[in-house]
Every structure is written in C-alpha cells, then in structure tokens.
MMTF fields as JSON, N, C-alpha, C and O atoms, coordinates in Angstrom:
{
  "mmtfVersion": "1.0.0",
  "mmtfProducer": "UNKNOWN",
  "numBonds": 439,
  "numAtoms": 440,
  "numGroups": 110,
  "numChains": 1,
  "numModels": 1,
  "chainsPerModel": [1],
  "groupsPerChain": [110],
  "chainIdList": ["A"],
  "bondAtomList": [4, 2, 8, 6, 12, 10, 16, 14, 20, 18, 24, 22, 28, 26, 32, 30, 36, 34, 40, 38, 44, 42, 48, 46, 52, 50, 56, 54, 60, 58, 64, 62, 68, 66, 72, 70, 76, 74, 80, 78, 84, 82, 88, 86, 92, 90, 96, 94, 100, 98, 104, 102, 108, 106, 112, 110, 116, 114, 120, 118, 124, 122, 128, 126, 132, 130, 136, 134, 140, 138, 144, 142, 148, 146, 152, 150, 156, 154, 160, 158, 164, 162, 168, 166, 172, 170, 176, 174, 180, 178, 184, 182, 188, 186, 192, 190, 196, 194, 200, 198, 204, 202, 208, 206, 212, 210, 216, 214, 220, 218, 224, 222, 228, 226, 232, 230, 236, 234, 240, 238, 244, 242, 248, 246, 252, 250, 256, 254, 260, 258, 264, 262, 268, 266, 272, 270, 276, 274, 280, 278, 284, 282, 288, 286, 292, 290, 296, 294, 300, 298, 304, 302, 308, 306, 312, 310, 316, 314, 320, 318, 324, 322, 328, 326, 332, 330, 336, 334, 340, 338, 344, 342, 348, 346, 352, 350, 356, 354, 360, 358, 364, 362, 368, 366, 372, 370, 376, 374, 380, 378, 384, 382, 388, 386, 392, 390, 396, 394, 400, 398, 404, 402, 408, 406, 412, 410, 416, 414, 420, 418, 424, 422, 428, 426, 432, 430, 436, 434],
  "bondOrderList": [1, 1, 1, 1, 1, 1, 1, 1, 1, 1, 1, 1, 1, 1, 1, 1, 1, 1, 1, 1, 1, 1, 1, 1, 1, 1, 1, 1, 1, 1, 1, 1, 1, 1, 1, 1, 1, 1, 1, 1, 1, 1, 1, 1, 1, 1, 1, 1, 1, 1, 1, 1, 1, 1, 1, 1, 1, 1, 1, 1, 1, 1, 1, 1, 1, 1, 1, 1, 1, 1, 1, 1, 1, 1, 1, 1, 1, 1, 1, 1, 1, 1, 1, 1, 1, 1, 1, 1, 1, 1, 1, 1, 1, 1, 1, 1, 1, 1, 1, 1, 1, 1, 1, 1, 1, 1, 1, 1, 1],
  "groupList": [{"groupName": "UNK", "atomNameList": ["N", "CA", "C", "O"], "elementList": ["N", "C", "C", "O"], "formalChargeList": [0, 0, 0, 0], "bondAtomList": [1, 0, 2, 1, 3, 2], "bondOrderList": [1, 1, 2], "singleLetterCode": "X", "chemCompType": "L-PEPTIDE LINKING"}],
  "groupTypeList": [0, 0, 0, 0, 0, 0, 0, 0, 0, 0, 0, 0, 0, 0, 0, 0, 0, 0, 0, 0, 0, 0, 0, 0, 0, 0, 0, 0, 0, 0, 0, 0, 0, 0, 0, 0, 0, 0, 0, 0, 0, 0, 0, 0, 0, 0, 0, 0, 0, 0, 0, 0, 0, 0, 0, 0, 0, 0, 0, 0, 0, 0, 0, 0, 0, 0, 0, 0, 0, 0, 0, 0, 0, 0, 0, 0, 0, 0, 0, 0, 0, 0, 0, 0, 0, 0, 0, 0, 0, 0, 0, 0, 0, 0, 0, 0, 0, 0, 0, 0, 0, 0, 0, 0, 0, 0, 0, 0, 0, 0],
  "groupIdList": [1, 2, 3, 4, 5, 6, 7, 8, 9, 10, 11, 12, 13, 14, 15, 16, 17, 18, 19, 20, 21, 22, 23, 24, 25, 26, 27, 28, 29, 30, 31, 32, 33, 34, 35, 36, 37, 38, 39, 40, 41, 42, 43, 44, 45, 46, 47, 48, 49, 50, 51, 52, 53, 54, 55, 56, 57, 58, 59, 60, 61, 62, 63, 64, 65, 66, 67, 68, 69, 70, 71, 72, 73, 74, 75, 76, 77, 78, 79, 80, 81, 82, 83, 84, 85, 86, 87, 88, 89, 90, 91, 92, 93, 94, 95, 96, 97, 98, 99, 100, 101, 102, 103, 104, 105, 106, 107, 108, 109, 110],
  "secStructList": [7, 7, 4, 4, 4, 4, 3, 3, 7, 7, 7, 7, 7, 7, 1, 1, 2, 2, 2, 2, 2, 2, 2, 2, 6, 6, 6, 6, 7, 4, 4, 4, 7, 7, 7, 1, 1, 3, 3, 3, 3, 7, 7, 1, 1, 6, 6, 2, 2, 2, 2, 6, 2, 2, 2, 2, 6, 6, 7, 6, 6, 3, 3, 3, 3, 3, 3, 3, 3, 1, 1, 1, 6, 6, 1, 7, 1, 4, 4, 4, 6, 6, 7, 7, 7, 3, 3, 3, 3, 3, 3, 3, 7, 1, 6, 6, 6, 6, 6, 6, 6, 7, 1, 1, 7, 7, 3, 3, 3, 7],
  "xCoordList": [0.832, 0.0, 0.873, 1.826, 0.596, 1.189, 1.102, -0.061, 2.16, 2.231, 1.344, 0.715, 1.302, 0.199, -1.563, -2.54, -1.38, -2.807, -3.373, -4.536, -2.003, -2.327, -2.101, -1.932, -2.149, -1.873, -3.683, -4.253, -4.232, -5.757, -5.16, -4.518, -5.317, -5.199, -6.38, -7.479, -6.264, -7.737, -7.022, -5.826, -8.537, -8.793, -8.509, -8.492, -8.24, -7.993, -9.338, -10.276, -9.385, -10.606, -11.274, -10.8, -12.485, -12.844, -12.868, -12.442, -13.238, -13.088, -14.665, -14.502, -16.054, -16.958, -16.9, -17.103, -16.559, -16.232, -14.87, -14.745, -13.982, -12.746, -13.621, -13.399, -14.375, -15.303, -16.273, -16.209, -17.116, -18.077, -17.168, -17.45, -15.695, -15.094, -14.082, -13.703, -13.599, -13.22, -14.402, -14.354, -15.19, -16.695, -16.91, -16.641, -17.442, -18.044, -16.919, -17.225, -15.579, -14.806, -13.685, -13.134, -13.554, -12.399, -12.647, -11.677, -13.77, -14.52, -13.806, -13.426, -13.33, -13.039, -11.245, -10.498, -10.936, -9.27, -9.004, -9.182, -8.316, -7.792, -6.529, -6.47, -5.637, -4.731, -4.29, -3.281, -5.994, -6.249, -6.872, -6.96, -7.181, -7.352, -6.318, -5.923, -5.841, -4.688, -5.041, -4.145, -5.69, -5.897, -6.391, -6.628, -6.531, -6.833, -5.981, -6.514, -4.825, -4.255, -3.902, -3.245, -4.421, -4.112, -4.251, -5.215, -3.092, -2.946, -2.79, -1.912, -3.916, -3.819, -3.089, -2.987, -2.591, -1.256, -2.237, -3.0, -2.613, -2.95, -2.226, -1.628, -1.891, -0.932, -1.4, -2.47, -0.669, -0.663, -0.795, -1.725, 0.377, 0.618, 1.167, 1.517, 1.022, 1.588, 3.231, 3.594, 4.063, 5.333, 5.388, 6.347, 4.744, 4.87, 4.95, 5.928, 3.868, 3.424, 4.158, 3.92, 4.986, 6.033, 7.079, 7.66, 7.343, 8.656, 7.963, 8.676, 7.174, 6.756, 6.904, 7.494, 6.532, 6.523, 8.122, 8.395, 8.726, 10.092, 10.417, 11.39, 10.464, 11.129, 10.849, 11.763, 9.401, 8.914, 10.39, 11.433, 9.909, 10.813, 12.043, 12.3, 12.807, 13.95, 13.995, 15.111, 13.492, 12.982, 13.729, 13.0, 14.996, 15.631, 14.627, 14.598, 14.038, 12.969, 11.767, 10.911, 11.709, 10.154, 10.12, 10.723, 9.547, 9.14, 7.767, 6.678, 7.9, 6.762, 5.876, 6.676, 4.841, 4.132, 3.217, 3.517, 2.215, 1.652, 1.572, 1.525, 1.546, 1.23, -0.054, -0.084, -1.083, -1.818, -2.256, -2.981, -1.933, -1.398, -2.594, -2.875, -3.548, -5.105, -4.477, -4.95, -3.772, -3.017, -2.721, -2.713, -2.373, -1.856, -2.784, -3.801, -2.321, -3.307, -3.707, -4.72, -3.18, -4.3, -5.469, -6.409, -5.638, -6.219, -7.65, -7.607, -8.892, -10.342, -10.779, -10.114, -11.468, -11.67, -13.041, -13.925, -13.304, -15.303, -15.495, -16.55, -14.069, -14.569, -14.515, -14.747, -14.18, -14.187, -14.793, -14.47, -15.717, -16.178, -15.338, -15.798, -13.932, -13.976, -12.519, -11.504, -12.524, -11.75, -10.305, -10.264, -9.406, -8.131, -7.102, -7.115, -6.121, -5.54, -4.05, -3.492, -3.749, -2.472, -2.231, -2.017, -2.355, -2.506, -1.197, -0.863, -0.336, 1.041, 0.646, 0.368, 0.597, 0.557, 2.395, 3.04, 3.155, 3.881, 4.178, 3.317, 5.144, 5.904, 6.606, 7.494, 6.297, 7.803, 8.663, 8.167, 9.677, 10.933, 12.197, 13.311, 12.044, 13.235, 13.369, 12.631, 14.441, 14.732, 14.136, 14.796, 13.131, 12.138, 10.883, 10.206, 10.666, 9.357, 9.681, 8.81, 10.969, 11.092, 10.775, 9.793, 11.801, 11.401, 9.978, 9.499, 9.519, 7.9, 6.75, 5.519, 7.877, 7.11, 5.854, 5.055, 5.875, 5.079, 5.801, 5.693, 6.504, 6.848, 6.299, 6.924, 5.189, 4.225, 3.033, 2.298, 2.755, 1.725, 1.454, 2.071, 0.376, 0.782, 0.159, -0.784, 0.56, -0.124, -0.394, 0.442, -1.453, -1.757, -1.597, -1.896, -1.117, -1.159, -1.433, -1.037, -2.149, -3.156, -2.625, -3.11],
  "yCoordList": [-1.189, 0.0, 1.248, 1.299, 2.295, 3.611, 4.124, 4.328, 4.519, 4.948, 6.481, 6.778, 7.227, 8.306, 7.824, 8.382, 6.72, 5.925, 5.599, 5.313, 5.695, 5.493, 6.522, 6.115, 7.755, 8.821, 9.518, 9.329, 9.988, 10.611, 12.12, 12.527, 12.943, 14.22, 14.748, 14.526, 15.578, 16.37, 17.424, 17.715, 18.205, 19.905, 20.213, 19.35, 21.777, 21.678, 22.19, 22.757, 22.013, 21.812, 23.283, 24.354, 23.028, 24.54, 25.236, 24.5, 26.463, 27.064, 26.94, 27.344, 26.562, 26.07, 24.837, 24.753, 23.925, 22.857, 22.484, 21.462, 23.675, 23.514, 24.419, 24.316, 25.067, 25.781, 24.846, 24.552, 24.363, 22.929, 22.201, 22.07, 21.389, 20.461, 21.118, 20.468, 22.622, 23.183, 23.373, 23.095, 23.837, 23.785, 21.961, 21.476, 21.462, 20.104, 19.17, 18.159, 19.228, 18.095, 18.797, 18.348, 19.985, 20.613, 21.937, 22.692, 22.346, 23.056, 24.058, 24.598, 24.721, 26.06, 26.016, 26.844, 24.813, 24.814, 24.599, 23.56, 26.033, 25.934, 24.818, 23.989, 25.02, 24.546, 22.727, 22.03, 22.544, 21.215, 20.619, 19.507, 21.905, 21.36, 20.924, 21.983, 20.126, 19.391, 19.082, 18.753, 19.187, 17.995, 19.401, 19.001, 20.445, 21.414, 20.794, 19.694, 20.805, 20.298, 18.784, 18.577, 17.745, 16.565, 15.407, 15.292, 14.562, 13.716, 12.286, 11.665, 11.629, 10.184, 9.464, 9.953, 8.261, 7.313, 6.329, 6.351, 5.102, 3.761, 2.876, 3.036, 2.025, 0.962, -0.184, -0.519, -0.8, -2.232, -3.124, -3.93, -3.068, -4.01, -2.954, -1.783, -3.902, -3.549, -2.853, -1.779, -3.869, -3.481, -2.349, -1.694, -1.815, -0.83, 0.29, 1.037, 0.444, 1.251, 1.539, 2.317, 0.658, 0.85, 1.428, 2.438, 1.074, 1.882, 3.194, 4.107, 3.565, 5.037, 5.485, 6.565, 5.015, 5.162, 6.037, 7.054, 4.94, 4.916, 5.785, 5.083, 6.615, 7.133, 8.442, 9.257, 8.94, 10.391, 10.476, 11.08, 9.476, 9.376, 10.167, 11.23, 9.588, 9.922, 11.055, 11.499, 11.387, 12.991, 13.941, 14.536, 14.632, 15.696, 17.39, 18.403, 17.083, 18.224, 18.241, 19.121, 16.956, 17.015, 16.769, 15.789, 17.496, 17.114, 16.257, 16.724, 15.221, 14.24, 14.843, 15.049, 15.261, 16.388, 14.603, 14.165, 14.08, 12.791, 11.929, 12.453, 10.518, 9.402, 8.642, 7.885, 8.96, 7.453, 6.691, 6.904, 5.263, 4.117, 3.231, 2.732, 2.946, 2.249, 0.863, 0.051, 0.394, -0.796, -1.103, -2.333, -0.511, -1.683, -2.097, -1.505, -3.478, -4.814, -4.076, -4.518, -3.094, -2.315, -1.901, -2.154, -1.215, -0.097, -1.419, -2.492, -0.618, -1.167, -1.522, -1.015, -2.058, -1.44, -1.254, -0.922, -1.472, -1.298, -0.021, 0.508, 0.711, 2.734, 3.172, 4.339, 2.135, 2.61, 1.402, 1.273, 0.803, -0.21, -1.421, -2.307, -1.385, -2.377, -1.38, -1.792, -0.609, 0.219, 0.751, 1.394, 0.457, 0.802, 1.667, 1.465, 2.806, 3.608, 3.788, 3.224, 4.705, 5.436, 7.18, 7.578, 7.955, 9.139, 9.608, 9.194, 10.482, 11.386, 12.886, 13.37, 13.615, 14.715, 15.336, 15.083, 16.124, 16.699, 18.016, 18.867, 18.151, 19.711, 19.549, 18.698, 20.601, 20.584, 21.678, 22.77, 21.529, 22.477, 22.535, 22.705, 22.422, 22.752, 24.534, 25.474, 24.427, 26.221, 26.469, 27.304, 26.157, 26.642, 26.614, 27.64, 25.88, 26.033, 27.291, 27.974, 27.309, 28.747, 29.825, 30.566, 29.817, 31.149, 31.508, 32.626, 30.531, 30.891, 30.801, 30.817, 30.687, 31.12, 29.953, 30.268, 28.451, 27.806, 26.799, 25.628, 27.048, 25.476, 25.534, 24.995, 26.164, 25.961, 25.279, 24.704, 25.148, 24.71, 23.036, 22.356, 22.511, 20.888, 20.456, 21.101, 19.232, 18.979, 17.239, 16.662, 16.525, 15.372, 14.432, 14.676, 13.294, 12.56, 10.741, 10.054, 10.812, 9.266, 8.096, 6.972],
  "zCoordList": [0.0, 0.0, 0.0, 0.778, -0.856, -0.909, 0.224, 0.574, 1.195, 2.309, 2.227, 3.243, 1.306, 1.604, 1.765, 2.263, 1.178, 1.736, 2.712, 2.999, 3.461, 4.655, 6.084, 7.233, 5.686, 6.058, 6.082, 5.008, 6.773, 7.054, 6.931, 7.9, 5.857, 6.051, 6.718, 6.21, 8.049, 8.581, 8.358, 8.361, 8.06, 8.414, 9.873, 10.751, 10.107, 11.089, 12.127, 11.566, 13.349, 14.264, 14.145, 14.522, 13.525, 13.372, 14.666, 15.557, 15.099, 15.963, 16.705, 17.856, 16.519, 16.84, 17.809, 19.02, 16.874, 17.2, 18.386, 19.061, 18.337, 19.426, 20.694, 21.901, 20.221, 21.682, 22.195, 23.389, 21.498, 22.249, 22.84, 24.031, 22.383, 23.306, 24.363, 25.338, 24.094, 25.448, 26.787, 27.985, 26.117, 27.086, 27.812, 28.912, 26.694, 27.654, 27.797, 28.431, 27.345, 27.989, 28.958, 29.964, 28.335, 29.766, 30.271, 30.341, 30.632, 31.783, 31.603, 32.643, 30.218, 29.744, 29.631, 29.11, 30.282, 30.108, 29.055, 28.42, 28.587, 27.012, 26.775, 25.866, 27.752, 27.665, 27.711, 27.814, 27.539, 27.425, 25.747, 25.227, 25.352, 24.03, 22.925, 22.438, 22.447, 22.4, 20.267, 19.489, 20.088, 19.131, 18.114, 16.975, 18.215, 16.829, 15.967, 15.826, 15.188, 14.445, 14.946, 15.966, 14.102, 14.226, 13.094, 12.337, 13.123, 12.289, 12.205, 12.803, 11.229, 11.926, 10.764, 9.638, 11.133, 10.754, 10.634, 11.599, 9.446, 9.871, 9.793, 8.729, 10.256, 9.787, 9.838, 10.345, 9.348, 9.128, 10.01, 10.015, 11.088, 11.936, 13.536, 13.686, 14.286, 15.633, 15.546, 16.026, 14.759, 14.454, 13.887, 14.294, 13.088, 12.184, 13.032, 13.045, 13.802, 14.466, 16.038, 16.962, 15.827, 17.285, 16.256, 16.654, 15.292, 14.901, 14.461, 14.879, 13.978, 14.179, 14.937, 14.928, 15.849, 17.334, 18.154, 18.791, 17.646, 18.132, 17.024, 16.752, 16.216, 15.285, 15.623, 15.498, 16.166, 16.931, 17.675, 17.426, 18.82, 20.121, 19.834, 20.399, 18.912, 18.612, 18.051, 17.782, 17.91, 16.965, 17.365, 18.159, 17.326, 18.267, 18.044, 18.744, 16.962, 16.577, 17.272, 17.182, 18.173, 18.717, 20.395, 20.831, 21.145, 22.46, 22.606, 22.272, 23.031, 23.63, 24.537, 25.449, 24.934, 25.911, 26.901, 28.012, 25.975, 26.645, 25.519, 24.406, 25.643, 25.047, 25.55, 26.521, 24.748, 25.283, 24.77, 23.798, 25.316, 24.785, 24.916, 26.006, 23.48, 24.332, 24.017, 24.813, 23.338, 22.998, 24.017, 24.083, 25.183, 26.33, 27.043, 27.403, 27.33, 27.907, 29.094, 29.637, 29.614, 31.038, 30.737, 31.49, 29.629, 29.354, 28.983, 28.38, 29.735, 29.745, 28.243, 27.339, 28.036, 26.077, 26.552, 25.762, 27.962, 27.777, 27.604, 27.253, 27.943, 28.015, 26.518, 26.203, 25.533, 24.511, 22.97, 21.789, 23.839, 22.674, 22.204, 21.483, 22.722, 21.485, 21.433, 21.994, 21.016, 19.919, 20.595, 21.645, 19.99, 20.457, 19.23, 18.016, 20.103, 19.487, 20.221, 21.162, 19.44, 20.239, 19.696, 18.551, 20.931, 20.426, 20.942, 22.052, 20.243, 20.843, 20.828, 19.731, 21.849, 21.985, 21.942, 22.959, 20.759, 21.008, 20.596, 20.377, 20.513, 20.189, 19.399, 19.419, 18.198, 17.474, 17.815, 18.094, 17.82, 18.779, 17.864, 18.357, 16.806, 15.469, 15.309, 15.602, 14.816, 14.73, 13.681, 13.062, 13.084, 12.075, 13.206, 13.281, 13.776, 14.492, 15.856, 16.395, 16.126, 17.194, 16.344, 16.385, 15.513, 14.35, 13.927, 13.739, 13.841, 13.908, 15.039, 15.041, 16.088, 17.117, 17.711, 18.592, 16.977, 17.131, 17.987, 17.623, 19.04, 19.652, 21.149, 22.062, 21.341, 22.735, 21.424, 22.227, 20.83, 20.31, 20.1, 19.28, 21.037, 20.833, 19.862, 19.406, 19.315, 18.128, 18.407, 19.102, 17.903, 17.955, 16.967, 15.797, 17.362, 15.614, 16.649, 17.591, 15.807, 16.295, 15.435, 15.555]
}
C-alpha cells in the first residue's frame, strides 16, 4: 500500500467545534485542548506502528508532551467499545518552528 494511503489528512478543528469540546470536555481549560491540528497514521501491523513510534521518540525536533497508549493490555476497552488507538501529543521544537514562534503549540497525531 502507498504509504500516503495510509496517512488521514484532517482539516484543522474549526473554531466552533474547538469551543463545544473546550466547554463540555475541559470546563473552559484551554490549555487542554490538544488535538486542533491533528494527524492520523494507519498501519498495518503492531510493528509498524512501534517503529513510528520509536522514530517520533527519537525525533531531536520534537518534544513528547503525553502518550496514550489504548493498545496496552491495562487499558479497559469497555470505556471505549472495542476500539483501540495510540494518540502522541507533542511539540515541534526545530529552529524553524522557534522562528515561527510555534513550539508551545501541541499537536496530535493518532
């Protein structure tokens, strides 16, 4: 499969829509809305998706902010159907992203 196939380009979170989920999921804390810009990855396999994984990690351009990991055998699946993910909340922190002034800005990729 063409690896852009497997890449989900989204729009980014309209500003409606980022005010309903600052309102009903974080009780006006902006600094919890995490996911305006976000990008999802599908893959193939478990492996695949750990070396993505591991390839962020290593990222000297990126700060890790949270990981959550629905793939691990802790995690309930009744809170979520069935359905399992992995979301990275980070930062990009490259001297193109200081220069533009964007490296407080977190970004999500699922």
């Amino acid at each position: 499969t063409d690896s852009m196939e497997m890449v989900k380009w989204p729009k980014i979170k309209t500003p409606e829509r980022s005010i309903e989920k600052l309102m009903r999921s974080y009780g006006g804390d902006v600094s919890r809305l995490v996911d305006v810009s976000r990008q999802t990855i599908v893959f193939e396999s478990i492996q695949d998706l750990s070396s993505c994984f591991l390839a962020i990690c290593r990222d000297p351009q990126v700060r890790l902010e949270r990981v959550k990991n629905r793939f691990d055998m802790r995690y309930n699946t009744s809170n979520s159907a069935g359905y399992r993910d992995m979301n990275i909340n980070l930062r990009l922190i490259s001297q193109d992203a200081i220069d533009s002034g964007i490296t407080s800005h977190v970004c999500e990729v699922q």
